[in-house]
C-alpha positions as a printed Julia matrix, in Angstrom:
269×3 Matrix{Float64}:
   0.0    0.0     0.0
   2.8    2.26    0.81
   5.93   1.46   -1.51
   6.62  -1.85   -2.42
  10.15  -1.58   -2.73
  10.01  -0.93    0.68
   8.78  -3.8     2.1
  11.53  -5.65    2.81
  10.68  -6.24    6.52
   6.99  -7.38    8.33
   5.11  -4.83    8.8
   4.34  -5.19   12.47
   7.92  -4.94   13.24
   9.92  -1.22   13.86
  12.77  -1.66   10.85
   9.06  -1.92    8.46
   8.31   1.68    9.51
  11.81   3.31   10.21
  12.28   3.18    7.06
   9.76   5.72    5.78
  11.39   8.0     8.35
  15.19   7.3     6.56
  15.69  11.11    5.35
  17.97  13.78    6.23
  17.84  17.72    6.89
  18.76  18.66    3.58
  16.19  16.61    1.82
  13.58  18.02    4.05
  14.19  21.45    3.67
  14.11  20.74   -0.44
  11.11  19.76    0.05
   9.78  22.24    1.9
  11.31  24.7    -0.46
   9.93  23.04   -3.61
   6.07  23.3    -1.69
   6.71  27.13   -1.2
   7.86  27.84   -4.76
   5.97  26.03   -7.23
   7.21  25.9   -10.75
   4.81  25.47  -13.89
   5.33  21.87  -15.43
   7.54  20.92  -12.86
   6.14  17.39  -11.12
   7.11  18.07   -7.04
   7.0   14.14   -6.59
   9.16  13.45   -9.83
  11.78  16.46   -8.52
  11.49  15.83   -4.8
   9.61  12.93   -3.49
  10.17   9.66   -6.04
  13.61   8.79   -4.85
  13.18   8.78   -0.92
   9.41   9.33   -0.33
   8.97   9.93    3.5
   6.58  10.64    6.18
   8.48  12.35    9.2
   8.04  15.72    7.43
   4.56  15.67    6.68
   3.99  14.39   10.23
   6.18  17.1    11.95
   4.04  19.42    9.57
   1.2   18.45   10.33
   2.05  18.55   14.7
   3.7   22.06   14.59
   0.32  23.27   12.18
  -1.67  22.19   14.88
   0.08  23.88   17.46
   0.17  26.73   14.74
  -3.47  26.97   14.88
  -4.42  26.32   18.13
  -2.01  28.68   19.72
  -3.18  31.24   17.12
  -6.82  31.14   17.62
  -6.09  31.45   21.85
  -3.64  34.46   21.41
  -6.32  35.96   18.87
  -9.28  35.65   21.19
  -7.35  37.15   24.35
  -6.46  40.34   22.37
  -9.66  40.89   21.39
 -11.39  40.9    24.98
  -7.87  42.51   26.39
  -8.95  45.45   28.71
 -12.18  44.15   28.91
 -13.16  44.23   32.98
 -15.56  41.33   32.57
 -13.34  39.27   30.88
 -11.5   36.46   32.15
  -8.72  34.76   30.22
  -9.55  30.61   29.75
  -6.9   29.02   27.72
  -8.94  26.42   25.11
  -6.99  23.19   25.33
  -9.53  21.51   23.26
  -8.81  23.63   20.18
  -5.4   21.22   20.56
  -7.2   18.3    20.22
  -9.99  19.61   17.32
  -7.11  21.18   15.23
  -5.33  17.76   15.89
  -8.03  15.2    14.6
  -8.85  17.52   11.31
  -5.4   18.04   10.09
  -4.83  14.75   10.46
  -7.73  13.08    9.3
  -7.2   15.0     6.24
  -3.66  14.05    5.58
  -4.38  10.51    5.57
  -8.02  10.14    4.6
  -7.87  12.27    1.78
  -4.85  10.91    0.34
  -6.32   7.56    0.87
  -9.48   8.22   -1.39
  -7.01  10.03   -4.24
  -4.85   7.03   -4.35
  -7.91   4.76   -5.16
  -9.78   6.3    -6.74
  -6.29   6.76   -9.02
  -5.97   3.18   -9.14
  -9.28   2.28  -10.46
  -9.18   5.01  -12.97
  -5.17   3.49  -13.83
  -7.39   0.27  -14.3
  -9.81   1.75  -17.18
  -7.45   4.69  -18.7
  -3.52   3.71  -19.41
  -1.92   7.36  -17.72
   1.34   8.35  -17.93
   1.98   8.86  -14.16
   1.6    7.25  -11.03
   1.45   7.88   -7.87
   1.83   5.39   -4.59
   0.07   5.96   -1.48
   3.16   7.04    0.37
   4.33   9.86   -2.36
   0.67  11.36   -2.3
   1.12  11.53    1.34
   4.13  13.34    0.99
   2.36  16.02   -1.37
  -0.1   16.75    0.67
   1.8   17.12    3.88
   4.61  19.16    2.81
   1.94  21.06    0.7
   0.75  22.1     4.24
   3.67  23.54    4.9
   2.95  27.24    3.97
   0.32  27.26    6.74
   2.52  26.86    9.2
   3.76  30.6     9.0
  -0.52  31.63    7.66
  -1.52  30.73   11.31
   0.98  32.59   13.06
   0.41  36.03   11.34
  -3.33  34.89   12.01
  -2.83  36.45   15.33
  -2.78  39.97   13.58
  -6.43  41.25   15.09
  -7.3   42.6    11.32
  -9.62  40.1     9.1
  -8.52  41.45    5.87
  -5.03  40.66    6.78
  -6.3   37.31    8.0
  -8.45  36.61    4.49
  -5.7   37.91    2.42
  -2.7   35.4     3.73
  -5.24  32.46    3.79
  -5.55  33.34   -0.1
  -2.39  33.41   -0.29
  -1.15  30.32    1.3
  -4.58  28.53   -0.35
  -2.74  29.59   -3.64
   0.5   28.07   -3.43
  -0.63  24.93   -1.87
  -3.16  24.76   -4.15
  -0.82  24.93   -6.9
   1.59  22.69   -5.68
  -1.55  20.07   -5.77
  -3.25  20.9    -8.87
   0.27  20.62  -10.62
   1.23  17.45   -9.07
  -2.07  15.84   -9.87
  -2.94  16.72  -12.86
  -0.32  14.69  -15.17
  -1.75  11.66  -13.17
  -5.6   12.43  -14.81
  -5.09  14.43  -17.71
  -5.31  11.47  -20.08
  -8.39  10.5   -18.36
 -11.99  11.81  -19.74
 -11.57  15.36  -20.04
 -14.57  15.9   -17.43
 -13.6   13.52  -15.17
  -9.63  14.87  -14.83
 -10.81  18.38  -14.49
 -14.23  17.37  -12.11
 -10.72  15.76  -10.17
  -8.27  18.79   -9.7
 -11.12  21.22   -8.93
 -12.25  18.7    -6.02
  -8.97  18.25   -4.8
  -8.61  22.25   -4.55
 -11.97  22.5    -3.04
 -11.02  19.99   -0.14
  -8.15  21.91    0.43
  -9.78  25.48    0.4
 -12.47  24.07    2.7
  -9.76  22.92    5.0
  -7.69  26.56    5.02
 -10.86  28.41    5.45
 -12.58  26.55    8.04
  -9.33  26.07   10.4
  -9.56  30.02    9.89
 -13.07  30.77   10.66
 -13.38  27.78   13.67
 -10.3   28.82   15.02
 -10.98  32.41   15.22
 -14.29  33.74   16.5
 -14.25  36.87   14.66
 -12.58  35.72   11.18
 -16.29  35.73    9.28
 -15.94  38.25    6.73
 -18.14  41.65    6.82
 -20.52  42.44    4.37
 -18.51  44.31    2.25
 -15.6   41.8     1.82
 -17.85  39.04    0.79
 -17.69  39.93   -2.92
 -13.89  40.72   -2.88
 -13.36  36.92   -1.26
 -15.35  35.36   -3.79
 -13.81  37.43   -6.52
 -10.56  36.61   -5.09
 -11.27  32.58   -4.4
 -12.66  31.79   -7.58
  -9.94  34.07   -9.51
  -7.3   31.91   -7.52
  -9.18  28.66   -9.18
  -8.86  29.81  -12.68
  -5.48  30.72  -12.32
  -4.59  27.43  -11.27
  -6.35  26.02  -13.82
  -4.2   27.98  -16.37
  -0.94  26.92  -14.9
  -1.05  23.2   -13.67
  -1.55  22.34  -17.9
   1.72  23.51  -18.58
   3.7   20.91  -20.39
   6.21  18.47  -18.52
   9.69  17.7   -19.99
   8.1   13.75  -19.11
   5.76  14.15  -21.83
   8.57  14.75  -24.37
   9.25  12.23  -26.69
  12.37  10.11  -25.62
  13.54  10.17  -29.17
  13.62  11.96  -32.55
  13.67  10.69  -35.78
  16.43  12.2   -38.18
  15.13  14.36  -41.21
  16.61  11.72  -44.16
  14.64   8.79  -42.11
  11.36  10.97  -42.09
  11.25  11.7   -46.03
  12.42   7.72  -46.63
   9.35   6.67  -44.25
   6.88   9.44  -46.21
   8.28   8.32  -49.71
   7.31   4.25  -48.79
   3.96   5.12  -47.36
């Protein structure tokens, strides 16, 4: 389910799952550089991930996003009622536990319905690229990355601020997955590979805007930034949509026939 050139050990033993933990600092911090700057018909598993797919970043991710947000949203709501007589400070240890069960449940159960729902489309449509449980994993916890920093300004008692770095952040790690996923569907029904990317986006925008909005009381936009977030979100979809079908070098043909061989092979037919 994971890798299978991995399993070289029982799984119910520690060596099966030290192994998806074998990376070092530099490799991590590639990663986490290639999830902050993605590049138009570049593949982030192919250039990062493929030859040592792990899971201690996206799990360290995922724990200091948590803390992130939960640490955010109590620092928030004490500056708001600070100077407030009637108010007495009650640190929410639950938000620890909340923030803790939907980050993760999304970093594993979403990853888990992409990867099968990739392998019974690989089973009707022959695609180009693959993906294994463990690298889609990988995406879409170093694509979490970027929120990391998102939560932290979220303390900054202004919701435009607040809207405009979760559209940020919801743009870059939106990109990171639309461009990653798409080579895996694009030879799929057209319908089907678009219906796809836009769902995977949607998950993730759902996820970045309700960690903001449950974790901060006051995050719900006013009136009068209602049109400029849904100008803004769906603006943010089409421009992903533009730039996740740029070619890959993968794609390329792997070789060229010479010009003398092409007129021979148009003068026999």
């Amino acid at each position: 389910l994971l890798a299978g050139q991995k399993k070289s050990s029982p799984f119910w033993t520690f060596e099966y799952y030290q192994t998806f933990f074998d990376v070092d600092t530099y490799q991590v911090f590639d990663r986490i550089k290639g999830s902050l700057l993605p590049i138009p018909g570049k593949n982030f598993v192919r250039l990062y991930i493929r030859s040592n797919p792990d899971l201690y970043g996206p799990f360290w991710i995922c724990a200091t996003l948590v803390f992130a947000i939960a640490i955010s949203g109590n620092l928030s709501n004490f500056l708001i009622h600070l100077g407030r007589k009637t108010y007495h400070y009650v640190p929410e240890f639950r938000k620890v536990s909340i923030a803790a069960t939907i980050i993760y449940a999304y970093a594993w159960l979403v990853p888990l319905a992409l990867w099968g729902f990739l392998v019974w489309r690989n089973s009707k449509v022959m695609n180009i690229v693959s993906y294994s449980f463990l690298e889609i994993v990988c995406v879409y916890g170093y694509s979490l990355f970027i929120y990391i920093p998102t939560a932290i300004l979220w303390i900054i008692p202004q919701k435009v601020v607040r809207w405009i770095l979760v559209t940020i952040a919801l743009g870059i790690s939106g990109s990171v997955l639309a461009m990653t996923f798409w080579p895996a569907v694009r030879e799929d029904n057209r319908r089907i590979a678009l219906a796809t990317i836009v769902t995977i986006v949607l998950l993730h925008m759902l996820l970045s805007v309700g960690c903001l909005v449950w974790s901060h009381s006051d995050a719900l936009p006013d009136t009068h930034l209602d049109h400029y977030l849904l100008t803004t979100l769906m603006g943010l979809l089409f421009l992903q949509a533009y730039f996740f079908d740029a070619p890959e070098m993968d794609h390329l043909p792997t070789s060229t026939a010479a010009p003398n061989q092409t007129v021979a092979a148009a003068k026999s037919s």
